[in-house]
Amino acid sequence: MRIGVDVGGTNTDAVLMDGRAILAWTKQPTSADVSSGVAGAIRTVLGDAGVSPDRIGAVMIGTTHFTNALVQRDRLDRVGVLRLASPSGEALPPLTGWPDDLARRIGGHVFLLPGGYEVDGREIAPFDADKVRAAAVELKARGIGSIAITSAFAPVNASMETRAAAIVREVYPDAAVTLSGAIGRIGFIERENAAILNAALTGLAATVVASFQRALADLGIAAPLYISQNDGTLISAEQAAAFPVLAIGSGPTNSMRGAAFLTGIEDAIVMDVGGTTTDIGVLAGGFPRESSIAVDIGGVRTNFRMPDILAIGLGGGTRVRLDPAFYAADGFAPEALKVGPDSVGYRIAHDALLFGGNTLTASDVAVAAGRAAFGARTNLPDFSAATLGAIWARFQAMLEEAVDRMKTARGDATVLAVGGGNFLIGDALKGAARVIRPPHAAVANAVGAAIAQVGAQVEQIVAYDKEPRATALARMRDEVTARVIAAGGAADSVRIVEVDEVFLSYLPGKAAQLRVRAVGDLAGLPVEETAAPLVHHAH
Amino acid sequence: MRIDRTALTDLAQGAAFLGSGGGGDPYYSLLLGQAELARVESFELVPLDSLGDDALVVPCGWIGAPTVSVEKLPSGLEALAGLKRLERELGRPIDAVLPIEIGGGNGLAPLVSAARLGVPVVDADGMGRAFPESQMAIFNIRGLSACPSVLTAACGALTVIETDDNLTHERIARGLSVALGGIAHMVEYPLTGREAKDHAIGGSVSAAIAIGAAVRRAREGGDDPFAALYAALRDTSLYPYAGELFDGKIVDLERETQGGFSVGRVVIEGFGGSGRMELVFQNENLIARRDGDVVAMVPDLITVMDRETADSITTERLKYGQRVKIVGAAAPAMLREARALALVGPGAFGFTDAYRPIEALNGWDQG
């Protein structure tokens, strides 16, 4: 049995799964200390299903902490940036192209040092140990303990980054060091950006991962803890603490894969309605559509592969601004109504009219219109049918425009409505052939975490004059497929997601560094052809 | 015309398309341009016909392998050092610069160089797209000399090249670029205003801006960015035909840095296994074959684009698994003349197929 948890800014969801069956689920407010909320959610699903903690084989957690920290410029470490490439690259110093506020938050602790490699393996400039040492001494004096090191052509030759890290650790043993070569490929700026973002998140990651581990310990769960990463596969808690940047895109991936699992539909538009935004993504053949070009995270360009997501400002806590004089009116001018983009977020249980607050939110409108039933209806003012109709129509228009923007084919798409606020999506949307609300739609994210995939990677230097390229590729595909299966992946679900080849022109024999990555579904979760029964929302 | 922040972004988008896969990464050039705009209000773009007959007008850009240019970044001193040295060689100040090629990052790079030198950029270029080799510039096709030419690199190395023929110039420059780590900046084909007016491909910088703006506006308005792109290309009068050649996913990619170029091939498979397209590239995409049949060939443009956003994906940014549309466009008429085809047609790249215009290969001229 597995437990999937999704820790969002507003809610913490958990599901207990046995194979494909969902035995129990819960949605609870995210606690300020994270740990108690996670423990509470897990305790609830174990209790509801009457399952003892020792029967749990694995716990998978997806979290938006890291994304939120970057978007909100909050809880980030100041970062010491060591770049080994000078004189090359001085035209584009680190943090170029970053949003000003984020760059300021990270700080200007930048050291442009000689070093790096050329494409043919020569050094751009010799490694200068004294300069690296001096930079480390200065960072230690300033108390900058998160350090990102990037050297030119590190994905091909990591030794300068490794040497610099050794010196930094010797001078400053408490520093957390991120090496660009460990998280990125060719493309200097994007790789350096990713390393800096990762370093900025290391303090938060240590806290968050430790709080997850504490929650499991409190419950007496000895099963391994995994964290979802951007591509739907898992990393160990220890890896996540070291490489939080690999987990920033897991939220949308989990909700889309969860939606596909719950419906059995592989090609659809997924709309995940949370407290603040609706994230719209596209499932193609059961997998989230990825963006081909570099992805911006918190306004910073990286070369991670991430689901292609459109976020719009409509969620359960979205503020609806309308002069109360129009609440019971027969109509009003369109400009009198403003929906979002701001939201009361996690304060919904305090600020929304339904909960005795004094802010009109999207949830209040949905309950008044009979589209959802929670909170105290009696707290709601009297709305005229015309007013409710107009606000509701505005919500639908926002969603319909988003569907249209994400659609690639002409014709109507299937829409999968998930997330805690999925009641904001009507039963019919323009541009949608049908709107499907699967069972457990509200916790699709946690389901996505629980059904996470297994990934494996094989990287080798191949001499093509000894082994032809096609032969080497076929061999490595077989090898990586076997590794996915060995790690628990279902054989018929394995697919190759990445083939990366860098020719090493400085080695004899037409040598190339070849990297092949594959993912597969966890065995015991066969993909069924039949769609899950449709559940219509109660009116 | 002044090029502000928005126009610069549009130029990056348009130049990326016109690069036909090459010309260098537009994003890094855009970052450099944006950094420069923090110092100057905007860049000055002047039409060809504003040049005096005896003005000194200088094309410039980066030479090397795009795969290197995304990893080995400029020091920032290369272009200005080369231009200053040319002024010393010729004993007079430079009046204006222009991109040697409008395609890719090289379409933007001269803006910063011009701002540093305090001169305008001319609304013209030497290729109407991007080509892998220096002698493929219209100025060589029309019999002008590349020299004196100045090559500079991040390490501070500077070489003045003087040769009698432009092919030798390319070979020397290419060899130097390899020796200097695979990427260098080059100032070449110094022109008089008269020569620029007679031979440069006029209007290509503003065309790239218009193309980029059309794609941006389509995205903002929720319209089909590809339809907007094709219409904008036709509206420029430089690129009279444009359309989709293929739609699918990248299933194989062979890319190698060799002899100072990025060479290789990319295979795209149609969704649901419907057909295959193969592109062969040498920095730029040179030929497109659909199920074995040629559907586009150099000098016509072949660009790989993100099928959702219509962002152009340059050679060095191609990745296994990307979902792409392959888009083609007719080259400017000056590149289709017999004397041009001898230097930039399929035969110049070792292909045995005779050149056939993209509109004839795809029936676009039957409209």
PDB file of C-alpha atoms in Angstrom, chain A residues 83 87-92 96-98 117-120 122 124 151-155 185-191 193 284 289-294 301 303-305 308 401 404-408 410 469 473 477 495-503 505 510, chain B residues 25 27-29 31-32 34-35 67-78 154-156 177-183 219-220 222 224 249 251-258 263 265 305-309 311-313 316-317 319-325:
ATOM      1  CA  ARG A  83      31.464  31.169 -12.104  1.00  0.00           C
ATOM      2  CA  PRO A  87      37.260  36.043 -19.548  1.00  0.00           C
ATOM      3  CA  SER A  88      34.485  34.285 -21.451  1.00  0.00           C
ATOM      4  CA  GLY A  89      30.986  35.218 -20.324  1.00  0.00           C
ATOM      5  CA  GLU A  90      31.778  38.539 -18.659  1.00  0.00           C
ATOM      6  CA  ALA A  91      29.301  40.205 -21.038  1.00  0.00           C
ATOM      7  CA  LEU A  92      26.520  38.212 -19.385  1.00  0.00           C
ATOM      8  CA  THR A  96      21.347  38.537 -16.102  1.00  0.00           C
ATOM      9  CA  GLY A  97      17.737  38.446 -17.233  1.00  0.00           C
ATOM     10  CA  TRP A  98      16.416  37.719 -13.743  1.00  0.00           C
ATOM     11  CA  TYR A 117      36.722  24.290 -20.619  1.00  0.00           C
ATOM     12  CA  GLU A 118      36.557  24.763 -24.362  1.00  0.00           C
ATOM     13  CA  VAL A 119      34.503  22.472 -26.580  1.00  0.00           C
ATOM     14  CA  ASP A 120      37.694  20.614 -27.508  1.00  0.00           C
ATOM     15  CA  ARG A 122      41.283  22.663 -23.491  1.00  0.00           C
ATOM     16  CA  ILE A 124      39.575  28.528 -21.298  1.00  0.00           C
ATOM     17  CA  SER A 151      31.992  26.130 -15.068  1.00  0.00           C
ATOM     18  CA  ALA A 152      31.923  26.236 -18.882  1.00  0.00           C
ATOM     19  CA  PHE A 153      31.322  22.774 -20.408  1.00  0.00           C
ATOM     20  CA  ALA A 154      30.814  21.214 -16.942  1.00  0.00           C
ATOM     21  CA  PRO A 155      28.350  18.645 -18.376  1.00  0.00           C
ATOM     22  CA  ARG A 185      23.033  20.112 -19.554  1.00  0.00           C
ATOM     23  CA  ILE A 186      24.698  22.252 -22.236  1.00  0.00           C
ATOM     24  CA  GLY A 187      23.337  25.817 -22.272  1.00  0.00           C
ATOM     25  CA  PHE A 188      25.413  27.873 -19.841  1.00  0.00           C
ATOM     26  CA  ILE A 189      22.984  30.555 -18.687  1.00  0.00           C
ATOM     27  CA  GLU A 190      20.071  28.166 -18.132  1.00  0.00           C
ATOM     28  CA  ARG A 191      22.290  25.700 -16.263  1.00  0.00           C
ATOM     29  CA  ASN A 193      20.291  29.788 -13.394  1.00  0.00           C
ATOM     30  CA  ALA A 284      -1.280  13.827 -24.876  1.00  0.00           C
ATOM     31  CA  ARG A 289       2.504  18.105 -22.871  1.00  0.00           C
ATOM     32  CA  GLU A 290       5.893  19.687 -22.340  1.00  0.00           C
ATOM     33  CA  SER A 291       7.162  22.977 -23.506  1.00  0.00           C
ATOM     34  CA  SER A 292       9.880  22.633 -26.184  1.00  0.00           C
ATOM     35  CA  ILE A 293      11.648  25.779 -25.275  1.00  0.00           C
ATOM     36  CA  ALA A 294      13.232  26.797 -22.029  1.00  0.00           C
ATOM     37  CA  ARG A 301      14.862  30.833 -17.548  1.00  0.00           C
ATOM     38  CA  ASN A 303      16.192  24.294 -19.431  1.00  0.00           C
ATOM     39  CA  PHE A 304      14.132  21.881 -17.394  1.00  0.00           C
ATOM     40  CA  ARG A 305      11.511  19.839 -19.088  1.00  0.00           C
ATOM     41  CA  ASP A 308       3.332  23.288 -20.488  1.00  0.00           C
ATOM     42  CA  GLU A 401     -10.750  31.310 -23.098  1.00  0.00           C
ATOM     43  CA  ASP A 404      -9.143  27.799 -26.334  1.00  0.00           C
ATOM     44  CA  ARG A 405      -5.594  28.977 -25.697  1.00  0.00           C
ATOM     45  CA  MET A 406      -4.365  25.524 -24.763  1.00  0.00           C
ATOM     46  CA  LYS A 407      -6.173  23.641 -27.507  1.00  0.00           C
ATOM     47  CA  THR A 408      -4.021  22.555 -30.412  1.00  0.00           C
ATOM     48  CA  ARG A 410      -9.651  22.243 -33.963  1.00  0.00           C
ATOM     49  CA  ARG A 469      25.774   4.727 -33.177  1.00  0.00           C
ATOM     50  CA  LEU A 473      21.650   3.587 -28.923  1.00  0.00           C
ATOM     51  CA  ARG A 477      17.741   1.797 -24.668  1.00  0.00           C
ATOM     52  CA  ARG A 495       9.204   4.863 -22.736  1.00  0.00           C
ATOM     53  CA  ILE A 496      12.353   6.721 -23.632  1.00  0.00           C
ATOM     54  CA  VAL A 497      11.974  10.384 -22.674  1.00  0.00           C
ATOM     55  CA  GLU A 498      15.423  11.728 -23.355  1.00  0.00           C
ATOM     56  CA  VAL A 499      18.375  10.984 -25.582  1.00  0.00           C
ATOM     57  CA  ASP A 500      21.216  13.419 -25.135  1.00  0.00           C
ATOM     58  CA  GLU A 501      24.414  13.194 -27.141  1.00  0.00           C
ATOM     59  CA  VAL A 502      27.498  15.358 -26.806  1.00  0.00           C
ATOM     60  CA  PHE A 503      30.399  14.610 -29.131  1.00  0.00           C
ATOM     61  CA  SER A 505      35.923  15.919 -30.266  1.00  0.00           C
ATOM     62  CA  LYS A 510      34.591   9.572 -32.754  1.00  0.00           C
TER      63      LYS A 510
ATOM     64  CA  ASP B  25      21.082  31.529 -30.103  1.00  0.00           C
ATOM     65  CA  TYR B  27      18.116  34.467 -26.447  1.00  0.00           C
ATOM     66  CA  TYR B  28      21.684  35.242 -25.393  1.00  0.00           C
ATOM     67  CA  SER B  29      21.861  38.065 -27.950  1.00  0.00           C
ATOM     68  CA  LEU B  31      19.941  39.379 -23.053  1.00  0.00           C
ATOM     69  CA  LEU B  32      22.956  41.362 -24.266  1.00  0.00           C
ATOM     70  CA  GLN B  34      18.429  44.214 -23.049  1.00  0.00           C
ATOM     71  CA  ALA B  35      21.467  44.901 -20.878  1.00  0.00           C
ATOM     72  CA  THR B  67      26.485  24.525 -30.168  1.00  0.00           C
ATOM     73  CA  VAL B  68      29.559  26.241 -28.712  1.00  0.00           C
ATOM     74  CA  SER B  69      27.947  29.679 -28.525  1.00  0.00           C
ATOM     75  CA  VAL B  70      25.423  28.542 -25.903  1.00  0.00           C
ATOM     76  CA  GLU B  71      28.191  27.344 -23.615  1.00  0.00           C
ATOM     77  CA  LYS B  72      31.095  29.680 -24.299  1.00  0.00           C
ATOM     78  CA  LEU B  73      29.739  33.192 -23.866  1.00  0.00           C
ATOM     79  CA  PRO B  74      31.264  36.471 -25.058  1.00  0.00           C
ATOM     80  CA  SER B  75      33.556  38.592 -22.904  1.00  0.00           C
ATOM     81  CA  GLY B  76      31.737  41.624 -24.291  1.00  0.00           C
ATOM     82  CA  LEU B  77      34.855  43.270 -25.709  1.00  0.00           C
ATOM     83  CA  GLU B  78      35.089  41.331 -28.983  1.00  0.00           C
ATOM     84  CA  ALA B 154      36.846  36.227 -25.788  1.00  0.00           C
ATOM     85  CA  CYS B 155      40.470  35.658 -24.777  1.00  0.00           C
ATOM     86  CA  GLY B 156      41.424  38.993 -26.323  1.00  0.00           C
ATOM     87  CA  SER B 177      37.539  30.265 -34.854  1.00  0.00           C
ATOM     88  CA  VAL B 178      38.350  26.607 -34.163  1.00  0.00           C
ATOM     89  CA  ALA B 179      41.740  27.518 -32.680  1.00  0.00           C
ATOM     90  CA  LEU B 180      40.011  30.097 -30.449  1.00  0.00           C
ATOM     91  CA  GLY B 181      37.527  27.626 -28.994  1.00  0.00           C
ATOM     92  CA  GLY B 182      34.869  27.407 -31.702  1.00  0.00           C
ATOM     93  CA  ILE B 183      33.378  30.896 -31.623  1.00  0.00           C
ATOM     94  CA  ARG B 219      -0.377  34.955 -29.129  1.00  0.00           C
ATOM     95  CA  GLU B 220      -1.669  37.914 -27.138  1.00  0.00           C
ATOM     96  CA  GLY B 222      -5.341  34.064 -28.816  1.00  0.00           C
ATOM     97  CA  ASP B 224      -3.092  31.048 -34.482  1.00  0.00           C
ATOM     98  CA  LYS B 249       7.879  14.805 -32.684  1.00  0.00           C
ATOM     99  CA  VAL B 251      12.673  11.001 -32.607  1.00  0.00           C
ATOM    100  CA  ASP B 252      16.344  11.191 -33.526  1.00  0.00           C
ATOM    101  CA  LEU B 253      18.977  13.861 -33.434  1.00  0.00           C
ATOM    102  CA  GLU B 254      22.614  13.599 -34.488  1.00  0.00           C
ATOM    103  CA  ARG B 255      24.513  16.767 -33.846  1.00  0.00           C
ATOM    104  CA  GLU B 256      28.251  17.223 -33.807  1.00  0.00           C
ATOM    105  CA  THR B 257      30.637  20.167 -33.559  1.00  0.00           C
ATOM    106  CA  GLN B 258      32.984  19.571 -36.448  1.00  0.00           C
ATOM    107  CA  VAL B 263      26.575  19.499 -38.356  1.00  0.00           C
ATOM    108  CA  ARG B 265      20.530  15.596 -38.928  1.00  0.00           C
ATOM    109  CA  MET B 305       9.290  25.570 -34.399  1.00  0.00           C
ATOM    110  CA  ASP B 306       7.513  24.715 -31.185  1.00  0.00           C
ATOM    111  CA  ARG B 307       4.123  23.522 -32.403  1.00  0.00           C
ATOM    112  CA  GLU B 308       2.236  25.259 -29.604  1.00  0.00           C
ATOM    113  CA  THR B 309       3.961  28.607 -29.239  1.00  0.00           C
ATOM    114  CA  ASP B 311       8.902  29.795 -31.054  1.00  0.00           C
ATOM    115  CA  SER B 312      11.720  28.968 -33.452  1.00  0.00           C
ATOM    116  CA  ILE B 313      14.115  26.330 -32.158  1.00  0.00           C
ATOM    117  CA  GLU B 316      21.704  23.998 -30.767  1.00  0.00           C
ATOM    118  CA  ARG B 317      18.382  23.936 -28.872  1.00  0.00           C
ATOM    119  CA  LYS B 319      16.131  18.034 -28.227  1.00  0.00           C
ATOM    120  CA  TYR B 320      14.825  14.516 -28.473  1.00  0.00           C
ATOM    121  CA  GLY B 321      11.081  14.429 -27.852  1.00  0.00           C
ATOM    122  CA  GLN B 322      10.256  18.020 -28.788  1.00  0.00           C
ATOM    123  CA  ARG B 323       6.863  18.431 -30.460  1.00  0.00           C
ATOM    124  CA  VAL B 324       7.450  20.640 -33.449  1.00  0.00           C
ATOM    125  CA  LYS B 325       6.196  22.026 -36.724  1.00  0.00           C
TER     126      LYS B 325
END
